[in-house]
Amino acid sequence: MKTLEKQAKTVDEAIELALEELKVSRNEVEVEIIEEGNRGILGFLSKLAKVKVMVKPNPEEIAYNFLKGILRFIDEEVKISSSFNDNVLKMQIEVQKAGIIIGKHGSTLDSLQYLTSLVVNRNTKDYVRVILDAENYREKREKTLERLAKRMAEKVKDTKRSITLEPMYPNERRLIHTALQKDPGVTTKSVGQEPNRRVIISLR
Amino acid sequence: MIELVEYIAKALVDHPENVSVNQVEGEQSIILELKVDSEDMGKVIGKQGRIAKAIRTVVKAAAAKEGKRVVVEII
């Protein structure tokens, strides 16, 4: 982490000086006040304020470098684009054969996302949520799960028997619950321990 | 494949200088033995092995491209 110590008459002035020299804005740094400073009496006994300014690592950069470093082993020609808003980092991977990077039921994509999130959040104070996507897989999977939920709900109503779905990740289970929340005929709940937690759809 | 495992492990741990990967060739598969600082074990295994599983999944994907079966073991 890039750090700089600065002295000035006041804390604010010292921070300003540091920001100017580092060429960053206030929200890109963390500030530690070493000395509050004191104006003294008529210039006597005055003490300078001293601050330590640290440039926060940029999550977008960390994530990009880490991902690029992994993906070069899988495919040389990957493009990664990203956007970072409100502590949510969205990344799109563009590649010729996205199948390898997505994996079965998105397992490889999820693993890459999890590892990236760990690396990004190593040094940050605020938790950054990382969402990784390739070929719009996430959106497609969402639609598939919604369709699956509706189909299974109909089956439950027809047969009057509960149905247990395959194990899913928390975000995918949430999708199933949400999709069937407004269905007056069925109720959903999750049972089992991670990573084998499953949704059960049953008659209300 | 050694480089990939090394790369991921080094990004996760506090003591990257103590990361080492050893390759053992089996008949049908390659075994990659990952060694990290004892303080960093949790960082590559994770709660209920979640991190270890993610590392294995990514390495498997990279190996599949080369048509190899790769097993990552943490020792």
Coordinates of C-alpha atoms in Angstrom, one line a residue:
Chain A
M1 CA 0.0 0.0 0.0
K2 CA 1.3 3.4 -1.0
T3 CA 1.7 5.7 2.1
L4 CA 2.8 9.2 2.7
E5 CA 3.3 11.3 5.8
K6 CA 2.7 15.1 5.7
Q7 CA 3.0 18.0 8.0
A8 CA 1.2 21.3 7.9
K9 CA -0.5 23.9 10.2
T10 CA -3.7 22.0 10.4
V11 CA -4.8 18.4 9.8
D12 CA -6.9 19.4 6.8
E13 CA -4.0 21.2 5.2
A14 CA -1.7 18.2 5.7
I15 CA -4.3 15.9 4.1
E16 CA -4.7 18.3 1.2
L17 CA -0.9 18.3 0.6
A18 CA -0.7 14.6 0.7
L19 CA -3.6 14.1 -1.8
E20 CA -2.0 16.6 -4.2
E21 CA 1.3 14.8 -4.1
L22 CA -0.3 11.3 -4.5
K23 CA -2.7 12.7 -7.1
V24 CA -5.7 10.9 -5.6
S25 CA -9.1 12.1 -4.2
R26 CA -10.1 12.0 -0.6
N27 CA -12.3 8.8 -0.9
E28 CA -9.4 6.8 -2.3
V29 CA -7.3 7.1 0.8
E30 CA -7.4 6.2 4.5
V31 CA -6.0 8.8 6.9
E32 CA -4.3 8.3 10.2
I33 CA -3.8 11.4 12.3
I34 CA -0.4 11.2 14.0
E35 CA -0.3 14.7 15.5
E36 CA -3.3 17.0 15.9
G37 CA -1.3 20.2 15.8
N38 CA -1.7 23.2 17.9
R39 CA -1.8 26.9 16.9
G40 CA -0.1 28.0 20.1
I41 CA -0.3 31.5 21.4
L42 CA 0.6 34.2 19.0
G43 CA 2.7 31.8 17.1
F44 CA 4.6 30.5 20.1
L45 CA 4.5 26.9 21.2
S46 CA 2.7 26.0 18.0
K47 CA 2.9 22.4 16.8
L48 CA 2.5 21.2 13.3
A49 CA -0.2 18.7 12.5
K50 CA 1.0 15.4 11.1
V51 CA -1.0 12.8 9.1
K52 CA -0.3 9.5 7.5
V53 CA -2.2 9.1 4.2
M54 CA -2.6 5.6 2.7
V55 CA -3.9 4.9 -0.8
K56 CA -6.5 2.2 -0.6
P57 CA -5.9 -0.6 -3.0
N58 CA -8.4 -0.3 -5.9
P59 CA -10.6 -3.5 -5.8
E60 CA -11.2 -3.3 -9.5
E61 CA -7.4 -3.4 -10.2
I62 CA -6.8 -6.2 -7.8
A63 CA -9.6 -8.3 -9.2
Y64 CA -8.5 -7.7 -12.8
N65 CA -4.9 -8.6 -12.2
F66 CA -5.8 -11.7 -10.2
L67 CA -8.3 -13.0 -12.7
K68 CA -6.1 -12.3 -15.7
G69 CA -3.3 -14.2 -13.9
I70 CA -5.5 -17.3 -13.6
L71 CA -7.2 -17.1 -16.9
R72 CA -3.9 -16.9 -18.9
F73 CA -3.5 -20.6 -17.9
I74 CA -6.9 -21.4 -19.5
D75 CA -7.1 -19.1 -22.5
E76 CA -4.6 -16.6 -23.7
E77 CA -7.2 -14.3 -25.3
V78 CA -9.5 -13.2 -22.6
K79 CA -11.0 -9.8 -22.2
I80 CA -12.3 -8.7 -18.8
S81 CA -14.5 -5.6 -18.4
S82 CA -15.7 -4.4 -15.1
S83 CA -17.8 -1.8 -13.3
F84 CA -17.6 -0.9 -9.6
N85 CA -20.5 0.8 -7.8
D86 CA -21.6 0.9 -4.2
N87 CA -19.1 -1.8 -3.2
V88 CA -20.4 -4.2 -5.9
L89 CA -17.8 -5.2 -8.4
K90 CA -19.3 -6.7 -11.6
M91 CA -16.9 -8.4 -14.0
Q92 CA -17.6 -9.8 -17.4
I93 CA -15.3 -12.3 -19.0
E94 CA -15.2 -12.4 -22.7
V95 CA -13.6 -15.5 -24.2
Q96 CA -14.0 -17.7 -27.3
K97 CA -15.0 -20.9 -25.5
A98 CA -16.8 -19.7 -22.3
G99 CA -17.8 -23.3 -21.5
I100 CA -14.5 -24.1 -19.8
I101 CA -14.7 -21.0 -17.7
I102 CA -18.3 -21.5 -16.7
G103 CA -18.1 -25.2 -15.9
K104 CA -20.9 -27.5 -15.0
H105 CA -23.8 -25.6 -13.5
G106 CA -21.5 -22.6 -13.3
S107 CA -19.1 -24.4 -10.8
T108 CA -15.9 -23.0 -12.4
L109 CA -17.4 -19.5 -12.6
D110 CA -18.5 -19.7 -9.0
S111 CA -15.1 -20.8 -7.9
L112 CA -13.3 -18.1 -9.8
Q113 CA -15.8 -15.6 -8.3
Y114 CA -15.2 -16.9 -4.8
L115 CA -11.4 -16.8 -5.1
T116 CA -11.5 -13.3 -6.6
S117 CA -13.7 -12.1 -3.8
L118 CA -11.3 -13.5 -1.2
V119 CA -8.3 -11.8 -2.8
V120 CA -10.2 -8.5 -3.2
N121 CA -11.4 -8.4 0.4
R122 CA -8.1 -9.3 2.0
N123 CA -7.1 -5.7 2.7
T124 CA -10.4 -3.8 2.5
K125 CA -12.4 -2.4 5.3
D126 CA -15.8 -2.4 3.5
Y127 CA -16.8 -5.7 2.1
V128 CA -16.8 -5.7 -1.7
R129 CA -19.2 -8.1 -3.4
V130 CA -17.8 -9.6 -6.5
I131 CA -20.1 -10.8 -9.3
L132 CA -18.4 -12.7 -12.1
D133 CA -20.1 -13.4 -15.4
A134 CA -19.4 -14.9 -18.8
E135 CA -21.7 -15.0 -21.8
N136 CA -24.6 -13.7 -19.7
Y137 CA -24.5 -17.0 -17.9
R138 CA -25.9 -15.6 -14.6
E139 CA -29.0 -14.2 -16.3
K140 CA -29.6 -17.3 -18.2
R141 CA -29.2 -19.5 -15.2
E142 CA -31.7 -17.2 -13.3
K143 CA -34.3 -17.8 -15.9
T144 CA -33.7 -21.5 -16.0
L145 CA -34.1 -21.8 -12.2
E146 CA -37.3 -19.7 -12.3
R147 CA -38.7 -22.0 -15.0
L148 CA -37.6 -25.1 -13.0
A149 CA -39.3 -23.7 -9.8
K150 CA -42.6 -23.1 -11.6
R151 CA -42.6 -26.5 -13.3
M152 CA -41.8 -28.3 -10.0
A153 CA -44.5 -26.3 -8.2
E154 CA -47.1 -27.6 -10.7
K155 CA -45.9 -31.1 -10.3
V156 CA -46.2 -30.8 -6.5
K157 CA -49.8 -29.6 -6.9
D158 CA -50.7 -32.4 -9.4
T159 CA -49.1 -35.2 -7.4
K160 CA -49.7 -33.7 -3.9
R161 CA -46.2 -34.8 -3.0
S162 CA -43.2 -32.8 -1.9
I163 CA -40.2 -32.5 -4.2
T164 CA -36.6 -32.1 -3.1
L165 CA -34.4 -30.3 -5.6
E166 CA -30.7 -30.9 -6.1
P167 CA -28.2 -29.1 -3.8
M168 CA -27.7 -25.4 -4.7
Y169 CA -25.8 -22.4 -3.6
P170 CA -27.5 -19.9 -1.3
N171 CA -28.1 -17.3 -4.1
E172 CA -29.7 -20.0 -6.3
R173 CA -31.9 -21.3 -3.5
R174 CA -33.0 -17.7 -2.8
L175 CA -34.1 -17.5 -6.4
I176 CA -36.3 -20.6 -6.0
H177 CA -37.9 -19.2 -2.8
T178 CA -38.6 -15.9 -4.4
A179 CA -40.0 -17.4 -7.6
L180 CA -42.6 -19.4 -5.6
Q181 CA -43.3 -16.9 -2.8
K182 CA -46.5 -15.7 -4.4
D183 CA -47.7 -19.1 -5.3
P184 CA -50.6 -19.8 -2.9
G185 CA -50.5 -23.5 -3.6
V186 CA -47.0 -24.4 -2.4
T187 CA -44.5 -23.5 0.2
T188 CA -40.7 -23.8 0.1
K189 CA -38.0 -24.4 2.7
S190 CA -34.3 -25.3 2.7
V191 CA -32.9 -28.3 4.5
G192 CA -29.5 -29.9 5.1
Q193 CA -26.0 -28.5 5.6
E194 CA -23.9 -26.5 3.2
P195 CA -22.8 -27.4 0.6
N196 CA -25.6 -30.0 0.4
R197 CA -28.5 -27.7 1.3
R198 CA -31.5 -28.3 -0.9
V199 CA -34.9 -26.7 -1.4
I200 CA -38.0 -28.7 -0.7
I201 CA -41.2 -27.6 -2.4
S202 CA -44.4 -28.9 -0.7
L203 CA -48.1 -28.4 -0.7
R204 CA -49.3 -25.5 1.4
Chain B
M1 CA -0.3 -26.5 -13.8
I2 CA 2.2 -26.1 -11.0
E3 CA 2.4 -22.4 -11.8
L4 CA -1.4 -22.0 -11.6
V5 CA -1.7 -23.6 -8.2
E6 CA 1.3 -21.6 -7.0
Y7 CA -0.2 -18.4 -8.3
I8 CA -3.6 -18.9 -6.7
A9 CA -2.1 -20.0 -3.3
K10 CA 0.3 -17.0 -3.2
A11 CA -2.6 -14.6 -3.7
L12 CA -4.5 -16.0 -0.8
V13 CA -1.8 -16.5 1.9
D14 CA 0.0 -14.1 4.3
H15 CA 3.4 -15.8 3.7
P16 CA 3.7 -16.3 -0.1
E17 CA 7.4 -17.0 0.3
N18 CA 6.5 -20.3 2.0
V19 CA 4.3 -21.6 -0.8
S20 CA 5.6 -24.6 -2.7
V21 CA 4.0 -27.0 -5.2
N22 CA 5.4 -30.4 -6.0
Q23 CA 4.3 -32.5 -8.9
V24 CA 3.9 -36.3 -8.7
E25 CA 3.1 -38.1 -12.0
G26 CA 0.7 -40.9 -11.6
E27 CA -0.4 -43.4 -14.3
Q28 CA -3.5 -41.5 -15.4
S29 CA -3.4 -38.4 -13.3
I30 CA -1.0 -35.8 -12.0
I31 CA -1.0 -35.0 -8.3
L32 CA 0.0 -31.5 -7.3
E33 CA 1.0 -31.3 -3.7
L34 CA 0.5 -27.8 -2.3
K35 CA 2.5 -26.8 0.8
V36 CA 1.9 -23.6 2.7
D37 CA 3.0 -22.0 5.9
S38 CA 1.3 -23.7 8.9
E39 CA -0.3 -20.4 9.8
D40 CA -1.8 -20.2 6.3
M41 CA -3.5 -23.6 6.2
G42 CA -6.9 -22.0 6.9
K43 CA -6.4 -19.6 4.0
V44 CA -6.1 -22.3 1.4
I45 CA -8.6 -24.8 2.9
G46 CA -11.3 -22.5 4.2
K47 CA -14.5 -23.2 6.1
Q48 CA -15.5 -26.8 5.3
G49 CA -12.9 -26.9 2.6
R50 CA -14.6 -24.3 0.5
I51 CA -11.4 -22.6 -0.6
A52 CA -9.7 -25.9 -1.3
K53 CA -12.7 -26.9 -3.4
A54 CA -12.6 -23.7 -5.4
I55 CA -8.9 -24.1 -6.1
R56 CA -9.5 -27.7 -7.3
T57 CA -12.4 -26.7 -9.5
V58 CA -10.3 -23.9 -11.2
V59 CA -7.3 -26.2 -11.7
K60 CA -9.4 -29.0 -13.0
A61 CA -10.9 -26.6 -15.6
A62 CA -7.4 -25.5 -16.7
A63 CA -6.3 -29.2 -16.9
A64 CA -9.3 -30.3 -18.8
K65 CA -8.2 -28.1 -21.6
E66 CA -5.0 -30.1 -21.9
G67 CA -6.9 -33.4 -21.5
K68 CA -5.3 -34.2 -18.2
R69 CA -6.7 -35.3 -14.8
V70 CA -5.2 -33.3 -12.0
V71 CA -5.6 -33.8 -8.3
V72 CA -4.6 -31.0 -5.9
E73 CA -3.6 -32.2 -2.4
I74 CA -2.8 -29.9 0.4
I75 CA -0.1 -31.2 2.7

